Short mmCIF file of C-alpha atoms in Angstrom, two decimals:
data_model
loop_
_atom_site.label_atom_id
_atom_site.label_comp_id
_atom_site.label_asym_id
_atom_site.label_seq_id
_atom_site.Cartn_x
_atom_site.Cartn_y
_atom_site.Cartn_z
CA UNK A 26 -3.09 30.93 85.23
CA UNK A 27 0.11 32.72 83.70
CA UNK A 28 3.56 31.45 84.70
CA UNK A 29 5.67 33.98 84.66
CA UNK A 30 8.74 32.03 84.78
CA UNK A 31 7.85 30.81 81.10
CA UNK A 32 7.62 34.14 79.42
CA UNK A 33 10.64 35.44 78.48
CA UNK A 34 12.22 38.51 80.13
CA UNK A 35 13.67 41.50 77.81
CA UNK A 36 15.16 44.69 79.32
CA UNK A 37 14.53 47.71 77.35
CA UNK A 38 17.00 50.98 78.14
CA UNK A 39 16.11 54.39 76.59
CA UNK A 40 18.62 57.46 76.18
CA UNK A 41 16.27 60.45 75.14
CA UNK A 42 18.65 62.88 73.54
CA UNK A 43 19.28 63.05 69.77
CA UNK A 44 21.35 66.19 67.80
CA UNK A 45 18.02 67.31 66.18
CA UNK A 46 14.08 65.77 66.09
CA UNK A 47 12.97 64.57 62.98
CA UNK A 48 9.94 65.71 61.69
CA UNK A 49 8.21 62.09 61.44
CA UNK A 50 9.21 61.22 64.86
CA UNK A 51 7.10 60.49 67.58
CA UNK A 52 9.13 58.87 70.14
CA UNK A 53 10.31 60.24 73.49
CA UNK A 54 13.19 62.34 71.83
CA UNK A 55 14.52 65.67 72.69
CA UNK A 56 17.26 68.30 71.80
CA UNK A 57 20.92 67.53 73.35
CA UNK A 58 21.61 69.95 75.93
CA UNK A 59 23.67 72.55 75.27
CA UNK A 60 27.60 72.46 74.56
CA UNK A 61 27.54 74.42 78.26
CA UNK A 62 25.91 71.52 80.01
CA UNK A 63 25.86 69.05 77.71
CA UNK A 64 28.30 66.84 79.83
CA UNK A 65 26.45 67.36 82.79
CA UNK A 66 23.42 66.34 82.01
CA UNK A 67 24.80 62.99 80.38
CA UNK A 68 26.13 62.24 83.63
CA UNK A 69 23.05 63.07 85.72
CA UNK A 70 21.58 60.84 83.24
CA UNK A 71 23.48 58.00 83.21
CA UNK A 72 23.12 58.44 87.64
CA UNK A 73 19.96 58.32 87.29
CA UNK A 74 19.60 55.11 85.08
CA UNK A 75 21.96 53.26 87.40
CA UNK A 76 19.63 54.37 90.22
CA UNK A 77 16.47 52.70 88.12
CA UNK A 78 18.47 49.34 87.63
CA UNK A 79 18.95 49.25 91.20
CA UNK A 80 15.18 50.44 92.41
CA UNK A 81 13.86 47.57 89.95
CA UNK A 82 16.13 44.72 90.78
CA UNK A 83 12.81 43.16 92.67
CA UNK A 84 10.92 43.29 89.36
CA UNK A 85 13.18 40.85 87.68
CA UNK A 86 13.68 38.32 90.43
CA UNK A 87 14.59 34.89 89.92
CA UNK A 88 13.94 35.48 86.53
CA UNK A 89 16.63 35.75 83.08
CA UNK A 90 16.75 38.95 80.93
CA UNK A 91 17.48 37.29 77.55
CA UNK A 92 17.61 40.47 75.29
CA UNK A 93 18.82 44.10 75.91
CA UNK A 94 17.58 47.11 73.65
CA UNK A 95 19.27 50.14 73.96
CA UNK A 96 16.77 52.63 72.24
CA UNK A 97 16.41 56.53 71.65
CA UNK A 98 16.38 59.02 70.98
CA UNK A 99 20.44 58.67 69.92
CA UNK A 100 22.19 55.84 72.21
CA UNK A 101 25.72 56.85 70.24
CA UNK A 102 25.68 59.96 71.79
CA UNK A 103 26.87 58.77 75.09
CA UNK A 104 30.00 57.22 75.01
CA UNK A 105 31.46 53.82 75.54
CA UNK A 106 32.28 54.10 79.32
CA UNK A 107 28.76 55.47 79.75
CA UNK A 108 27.28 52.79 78.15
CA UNK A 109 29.75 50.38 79.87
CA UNK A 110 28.49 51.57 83.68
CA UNK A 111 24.96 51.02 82.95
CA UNK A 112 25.36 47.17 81.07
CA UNK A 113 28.04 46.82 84.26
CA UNK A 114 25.14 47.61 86.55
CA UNK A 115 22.60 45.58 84.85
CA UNK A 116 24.93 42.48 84.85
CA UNK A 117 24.72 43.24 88.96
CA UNK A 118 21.52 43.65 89.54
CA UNK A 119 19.38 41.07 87.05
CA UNK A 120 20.80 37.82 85.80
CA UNK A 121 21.67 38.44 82.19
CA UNK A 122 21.73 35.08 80.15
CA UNK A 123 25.16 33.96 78.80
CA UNK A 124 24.35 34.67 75.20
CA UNK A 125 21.61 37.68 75.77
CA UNK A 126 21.35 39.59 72.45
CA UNK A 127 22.27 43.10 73.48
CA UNK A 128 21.29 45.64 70.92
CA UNK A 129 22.29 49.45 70.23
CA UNK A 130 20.41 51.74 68.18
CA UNK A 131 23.22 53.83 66.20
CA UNK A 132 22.96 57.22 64.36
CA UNK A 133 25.34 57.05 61.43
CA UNK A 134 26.54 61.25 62.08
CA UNK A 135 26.53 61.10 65.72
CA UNK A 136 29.68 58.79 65.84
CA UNK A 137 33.27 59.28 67.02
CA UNK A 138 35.95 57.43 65.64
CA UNK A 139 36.48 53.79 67.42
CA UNK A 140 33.61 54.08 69.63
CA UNK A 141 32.57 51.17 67.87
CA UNK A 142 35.11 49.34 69.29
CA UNK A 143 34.26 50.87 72.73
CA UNK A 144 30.89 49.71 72.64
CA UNK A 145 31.93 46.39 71.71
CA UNK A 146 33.88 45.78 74.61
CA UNK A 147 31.35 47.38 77.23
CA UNK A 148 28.96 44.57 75.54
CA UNK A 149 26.99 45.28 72.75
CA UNK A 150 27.08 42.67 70.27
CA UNK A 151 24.16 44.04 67.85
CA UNK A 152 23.98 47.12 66.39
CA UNK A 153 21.04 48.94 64.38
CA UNK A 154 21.81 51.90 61.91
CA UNK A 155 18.92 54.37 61.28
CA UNK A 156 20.22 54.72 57.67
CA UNK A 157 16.49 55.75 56.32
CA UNK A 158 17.90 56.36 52.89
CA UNK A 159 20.38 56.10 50.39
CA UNK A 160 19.25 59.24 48.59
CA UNK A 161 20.63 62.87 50.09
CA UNK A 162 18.06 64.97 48.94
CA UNK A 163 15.61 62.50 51.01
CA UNK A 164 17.44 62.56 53.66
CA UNK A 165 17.20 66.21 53.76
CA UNK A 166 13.62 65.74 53.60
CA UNK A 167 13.41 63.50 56.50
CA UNK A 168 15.14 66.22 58.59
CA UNK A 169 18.21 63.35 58.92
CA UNK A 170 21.53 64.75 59.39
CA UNK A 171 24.15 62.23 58.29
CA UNK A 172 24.88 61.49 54.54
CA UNK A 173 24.58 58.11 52.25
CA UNK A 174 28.23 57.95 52.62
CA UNK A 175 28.30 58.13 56.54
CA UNK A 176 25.86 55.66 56.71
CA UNK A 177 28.20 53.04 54.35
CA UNK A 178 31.37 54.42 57.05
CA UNK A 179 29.89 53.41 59.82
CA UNK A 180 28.56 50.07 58.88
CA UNK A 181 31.84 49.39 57.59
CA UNK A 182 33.38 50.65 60.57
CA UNK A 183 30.98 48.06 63.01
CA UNK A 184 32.36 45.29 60.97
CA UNK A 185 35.77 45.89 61.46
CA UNK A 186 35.01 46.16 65.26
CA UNK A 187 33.94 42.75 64.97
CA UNK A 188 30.02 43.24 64.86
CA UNK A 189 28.51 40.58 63.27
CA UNK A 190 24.90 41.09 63.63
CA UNK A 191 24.15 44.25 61.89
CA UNK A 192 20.15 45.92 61.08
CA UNK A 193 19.78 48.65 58.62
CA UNK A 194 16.49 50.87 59.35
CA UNK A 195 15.15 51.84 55.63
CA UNK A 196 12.08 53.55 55.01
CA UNK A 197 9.94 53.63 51.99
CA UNK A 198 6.78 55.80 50.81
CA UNK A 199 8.96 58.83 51.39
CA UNK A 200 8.01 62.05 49.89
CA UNK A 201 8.64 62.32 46.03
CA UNK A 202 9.75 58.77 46.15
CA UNK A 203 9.24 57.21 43.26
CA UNK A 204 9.48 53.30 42.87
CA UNK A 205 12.94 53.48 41.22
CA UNK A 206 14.13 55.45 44.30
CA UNK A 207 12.67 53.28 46.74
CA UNK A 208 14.12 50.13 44.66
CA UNK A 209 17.65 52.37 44.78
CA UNK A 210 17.64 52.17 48.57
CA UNK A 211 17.18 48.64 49.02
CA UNK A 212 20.02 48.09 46.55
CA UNK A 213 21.94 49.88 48.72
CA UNK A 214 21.17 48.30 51.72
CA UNK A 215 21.96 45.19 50.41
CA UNK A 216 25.16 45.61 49.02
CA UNK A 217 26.61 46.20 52.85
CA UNK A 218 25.51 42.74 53.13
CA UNK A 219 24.32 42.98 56.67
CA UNK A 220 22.19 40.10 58.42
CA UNK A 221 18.86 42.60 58.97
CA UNK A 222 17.18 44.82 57.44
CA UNK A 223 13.77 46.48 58.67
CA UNK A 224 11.76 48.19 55.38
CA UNK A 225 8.91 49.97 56.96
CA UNK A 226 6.39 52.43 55.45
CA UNK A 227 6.23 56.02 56.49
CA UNK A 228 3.58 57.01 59.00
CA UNK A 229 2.51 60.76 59.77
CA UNK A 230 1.98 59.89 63.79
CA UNK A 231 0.10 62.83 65.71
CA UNK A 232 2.57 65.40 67.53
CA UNK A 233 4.89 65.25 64.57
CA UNK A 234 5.70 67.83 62.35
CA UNK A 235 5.07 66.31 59.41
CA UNK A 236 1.25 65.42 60.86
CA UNK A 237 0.94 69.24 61.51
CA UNK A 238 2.32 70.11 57.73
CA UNK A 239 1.88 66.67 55.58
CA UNK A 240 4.33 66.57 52.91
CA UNK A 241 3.45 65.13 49.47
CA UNK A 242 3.79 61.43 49.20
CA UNK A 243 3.30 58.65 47.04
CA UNK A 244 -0.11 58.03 46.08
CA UNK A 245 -1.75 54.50 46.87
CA UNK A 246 -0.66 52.72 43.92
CA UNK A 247 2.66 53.83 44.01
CA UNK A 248 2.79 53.10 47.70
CA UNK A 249 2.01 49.30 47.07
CA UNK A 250 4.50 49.12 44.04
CA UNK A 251 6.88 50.15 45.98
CA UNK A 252 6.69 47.60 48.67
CA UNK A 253 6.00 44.86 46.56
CA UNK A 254 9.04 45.50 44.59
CA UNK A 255 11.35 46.22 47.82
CA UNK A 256 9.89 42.85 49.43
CA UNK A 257 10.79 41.05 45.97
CA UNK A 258 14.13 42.22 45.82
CA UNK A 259 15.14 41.46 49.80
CA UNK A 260 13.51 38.12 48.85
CA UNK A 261 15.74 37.69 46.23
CA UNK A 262 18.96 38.38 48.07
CA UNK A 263 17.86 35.34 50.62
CA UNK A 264 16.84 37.19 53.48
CA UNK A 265 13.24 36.10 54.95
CA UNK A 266 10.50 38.32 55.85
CA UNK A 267 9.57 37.53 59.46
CA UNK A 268 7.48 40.44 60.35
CA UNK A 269 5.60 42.76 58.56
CA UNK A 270 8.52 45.19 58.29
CA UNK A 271 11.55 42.68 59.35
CA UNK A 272 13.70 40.60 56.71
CA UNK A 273 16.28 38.96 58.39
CA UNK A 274 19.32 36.44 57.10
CA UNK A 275 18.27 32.56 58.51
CA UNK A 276 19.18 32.55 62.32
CA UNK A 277 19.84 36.50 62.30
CA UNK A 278 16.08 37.51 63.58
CA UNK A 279 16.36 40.50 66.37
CA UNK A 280 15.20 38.26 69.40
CA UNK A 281 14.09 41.52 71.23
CA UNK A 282 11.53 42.17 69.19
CA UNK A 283 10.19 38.70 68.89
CA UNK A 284 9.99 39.42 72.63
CA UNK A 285 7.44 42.16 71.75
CA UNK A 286 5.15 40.19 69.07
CA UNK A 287 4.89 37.12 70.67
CA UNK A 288 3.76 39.49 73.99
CA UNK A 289 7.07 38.34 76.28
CA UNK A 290 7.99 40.78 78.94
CA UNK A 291 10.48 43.25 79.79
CA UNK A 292 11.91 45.93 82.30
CA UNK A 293 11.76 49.45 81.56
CA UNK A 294 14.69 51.79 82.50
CA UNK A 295 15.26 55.79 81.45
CA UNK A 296 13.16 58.36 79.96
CA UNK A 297 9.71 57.56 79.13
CA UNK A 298 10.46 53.96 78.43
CA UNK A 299 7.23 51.51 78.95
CA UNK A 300 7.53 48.14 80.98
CA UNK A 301 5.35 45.09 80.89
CA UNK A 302 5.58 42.14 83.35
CA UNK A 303 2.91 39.36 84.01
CA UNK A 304 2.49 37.40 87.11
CA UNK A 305 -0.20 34.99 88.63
CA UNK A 306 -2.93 37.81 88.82
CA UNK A 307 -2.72 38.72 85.32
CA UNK A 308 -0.56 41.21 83.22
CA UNK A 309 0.42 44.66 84.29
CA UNK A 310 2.10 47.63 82.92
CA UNK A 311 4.53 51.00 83.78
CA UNK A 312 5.91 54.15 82.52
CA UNK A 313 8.67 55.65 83.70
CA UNK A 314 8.69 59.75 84.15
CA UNK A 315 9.04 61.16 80.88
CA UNK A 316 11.14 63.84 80.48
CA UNK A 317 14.61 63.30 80.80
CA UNK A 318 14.70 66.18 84.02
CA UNK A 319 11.82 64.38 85.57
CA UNK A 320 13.21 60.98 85.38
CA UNK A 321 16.06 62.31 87.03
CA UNK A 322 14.31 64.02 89.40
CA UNK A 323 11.95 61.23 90.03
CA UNK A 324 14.02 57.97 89.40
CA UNK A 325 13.20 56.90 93.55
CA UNK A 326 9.58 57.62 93.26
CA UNK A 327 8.13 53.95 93.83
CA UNK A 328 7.01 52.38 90.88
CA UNK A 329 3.28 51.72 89.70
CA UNK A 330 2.35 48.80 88.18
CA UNK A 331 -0.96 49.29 86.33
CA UNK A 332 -3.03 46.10 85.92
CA UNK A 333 -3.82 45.55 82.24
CA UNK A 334 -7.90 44.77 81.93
CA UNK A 335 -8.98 41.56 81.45
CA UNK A 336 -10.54 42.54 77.69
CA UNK A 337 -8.04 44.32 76.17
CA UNK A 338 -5.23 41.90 77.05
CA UNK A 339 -6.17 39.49 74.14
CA UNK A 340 -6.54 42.88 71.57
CA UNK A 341 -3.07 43.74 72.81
CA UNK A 342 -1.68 39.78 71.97
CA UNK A 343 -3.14 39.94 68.59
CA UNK A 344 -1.73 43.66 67.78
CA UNK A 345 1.84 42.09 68.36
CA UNK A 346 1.30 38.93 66.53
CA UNK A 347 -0.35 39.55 63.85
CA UNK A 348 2.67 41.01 62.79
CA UNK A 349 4.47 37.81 62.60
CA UNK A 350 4.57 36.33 59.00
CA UNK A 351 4.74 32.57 60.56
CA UNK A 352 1.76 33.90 63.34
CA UNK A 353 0.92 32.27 66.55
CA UNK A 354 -0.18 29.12 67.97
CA UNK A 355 -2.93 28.56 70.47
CA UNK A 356 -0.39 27.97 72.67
CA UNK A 357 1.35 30.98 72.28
CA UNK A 358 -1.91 33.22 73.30
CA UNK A 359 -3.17 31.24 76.51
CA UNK A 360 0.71 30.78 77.95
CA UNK A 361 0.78 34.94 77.36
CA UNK A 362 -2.45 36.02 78.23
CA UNK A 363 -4.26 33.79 80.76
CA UNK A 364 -7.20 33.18 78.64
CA UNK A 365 -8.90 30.06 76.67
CA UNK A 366 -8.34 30.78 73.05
CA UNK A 367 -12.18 30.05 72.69
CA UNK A 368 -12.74 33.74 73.67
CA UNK A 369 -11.10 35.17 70.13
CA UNK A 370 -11.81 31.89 68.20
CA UNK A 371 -15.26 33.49 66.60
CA UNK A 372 -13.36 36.79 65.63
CA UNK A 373 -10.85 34.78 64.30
CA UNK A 374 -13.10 32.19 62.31
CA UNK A 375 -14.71 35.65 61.05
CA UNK A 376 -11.12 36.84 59.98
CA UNK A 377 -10.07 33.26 58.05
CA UNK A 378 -13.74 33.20 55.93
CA UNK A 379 -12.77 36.77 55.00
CA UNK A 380 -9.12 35.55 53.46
CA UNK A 381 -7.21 38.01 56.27
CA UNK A 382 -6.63 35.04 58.28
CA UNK A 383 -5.04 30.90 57.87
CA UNK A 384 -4.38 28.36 59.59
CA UNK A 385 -1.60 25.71 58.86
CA UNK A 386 -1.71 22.13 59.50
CA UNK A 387 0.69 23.08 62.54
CA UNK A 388 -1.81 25.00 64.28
CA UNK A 389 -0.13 28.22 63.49
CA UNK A 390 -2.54 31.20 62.58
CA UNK A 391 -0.98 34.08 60.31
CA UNK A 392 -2.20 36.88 58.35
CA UNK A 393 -3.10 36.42 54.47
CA UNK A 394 -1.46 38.22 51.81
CA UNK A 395 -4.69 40.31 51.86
CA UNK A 396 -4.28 40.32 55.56
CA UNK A 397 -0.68 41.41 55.59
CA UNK A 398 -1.27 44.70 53.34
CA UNK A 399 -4.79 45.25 55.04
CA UNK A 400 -2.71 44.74 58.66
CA UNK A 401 -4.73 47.64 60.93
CA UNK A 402 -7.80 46.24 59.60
CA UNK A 403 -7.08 43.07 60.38
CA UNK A 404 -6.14 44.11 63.76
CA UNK A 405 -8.75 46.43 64.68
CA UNK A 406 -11.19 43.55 64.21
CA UNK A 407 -10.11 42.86 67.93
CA UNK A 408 -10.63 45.71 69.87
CA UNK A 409 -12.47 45.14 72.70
#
């Protein structure tokens, strides 16, 4: 039987609008409203979440949210008294733990002066840049539109508002990146000397434009030089690589998504956004409406909890935590999912004699080298 008093509880908050859609993005993003209704709909927005917090205050009972992620779409382009409400009305209607990690994800263009500060004060006490590159003409590429030098601004400009804990998003494999640019970027990442960093490899993900008209990237080899040489080089400069895409300064990892790979649970609020919450009868899942007019529209519909089947709950464990570069205990996957271990233990015996899997003397089971670059593999050995 699952306790759900020992998993962890995370609170995830989506804001759906960003100034244009990227052509490799798949998440629930969508134009800003016009300049002729553009504050209107931010405000029937922001109703609307404060609604959710309230209609879900039963979900979290007697229970601690110990991380916040405020995701997008562009969170920056509501403002710090906007923000402020909906943390405000969180703080009433869950119990947030003393020292929750409260992230923001942050566009680098789509940022007025001293809203840093702003956000600071309503509560957010970790930010995340989607810097991407370094390079302009890749950012042009990528459809991104903020420069290198708005990028270095901003981060500059979170420090001074006392931000502390600081991620950089950088992507690699981009098209006509060569290893020299790809090194370029982590240089420049680096030298703003921030406490994370997540290096992750371009995917064309269906319903993106760049699925429907692939541009030319890197070819295989170049793809793995590329990572090897961006993974020595963050190695180098002392941060540790805790995930398969997340190098972190000791002490700085994002808790929030630890919450995620290690299959905690968390609250959904806004647009589209996806909860997951486990109790005595097993593990069970929610969406919320997922257009930004629905969710309005809809935010007082009762909520559906969809029970997760019995089978694909252990695939679903081992898709997060594979991803960890430490891995999982036995522990870990019977406190999470319910089940004796012994029901994965052949397909993971299978995985070690094929060098994707090990096993350390403290019981912890990670992915290989081999395992690490041959991750979906690895992972699809446990479909159901």
């Amino acid at each position: 039987m699952v306790r759900s008093a020992e998993i962890p509880l995370a609170a995830y908050i989506h804001w759906p609008w960003c100034l244009a859609k990227c052509p490799y993005c798949d998440f629930n993003s969508h134009p800003v409203p016009g300049a002729d209704r553009r504050d209107s709909a931010r405000g029937a927005y922001v109703e609307a979440l404060l609604l959710d917090l309230q209609a879900q205050q039963h979900l979290g009972a007697e229970r601690s949210v110990q991380t916040v992620f405020l995701g997008g779409g562009t969170p920056s382009l509501f403002n710090p008294r906007e923000v402020g409400r909906v943390l405000e009305a969180l703080r009433e209607n869950f119990q947030l733990a003393p020292h929750a990690e409260i992230t923001m994800e942050v566009n680098p263009g789509a940022l007025e002066r001293g809203s840093l500060e702003g956000y600071r004060a309503a509560g957010v006490n970790r930010l995340s840049f989607g810097a991407q590159s370094f390079d302009a003409d890749t950012l042009k590429r990528l459809g991104r539109l903020h420069s290198p030098d708005e990028t270095r601004a901003a981060v500059l400009q979170a420090k001074a508002a006392g931000f502390s804990r600081i991620n950089i998003d950088v992507m690699h494999g981009l098209p006509g990146q060569s290893v020299a640019l790809a090194a370029a970027d982590v240089r420049a990442a680096l030298a703003l000397e921030v406490d994370h960093i997540s290096y992750y490899q371009l995917t064309l993900e269906p319903n993106t434009r760049f699925h429907a008209f692939p541009p030319e990237l890197p070819d295989e080899s170049t793809l793995a030089d590329i990572a090897d040489t961006g993974a020595a080089r963050l190695s180098d400069a002392g941060y540790h690589r805790y995930e398969v895409s997340a190098w972190a300064q000791p002490g700085a990892e994002c808790r929030h998504n630890l919450n995620y790979w290690l299959f905690g649970d968390y609250l959904a609020f806004g647009a589209g956004a996806h909860g997951k919450l486990t109790d005595n009868t097993g593990v069970k899942r929610y969406l919320r409406p997922m257009h930004p007019r629905s969710f309005v529209s809809q935010v007082q519909q009762p909520i559906e909890l969809e029970p997760v089947e019995r089978r694909s709950v252990a695939f679903e464990f081992l898709l997060n935590a594979l991803r960890l570069t430490e891995g999982f205990n036995e522990s870990d996957f019977e406190s999470r999912t319910g089940l004796k271990f012994a029901e994965v233990l052949s397909r993971v015996d299978a995985a070690r004699e094929d060098g994707l899997l090990s096993v350390d003397r403290a019981g912890l089971w990670a992915p290989t080298q081999l395992g690490r670059r041959f991750l979906n593999d690895l992972q699809a050995r446990f479909l159901p």
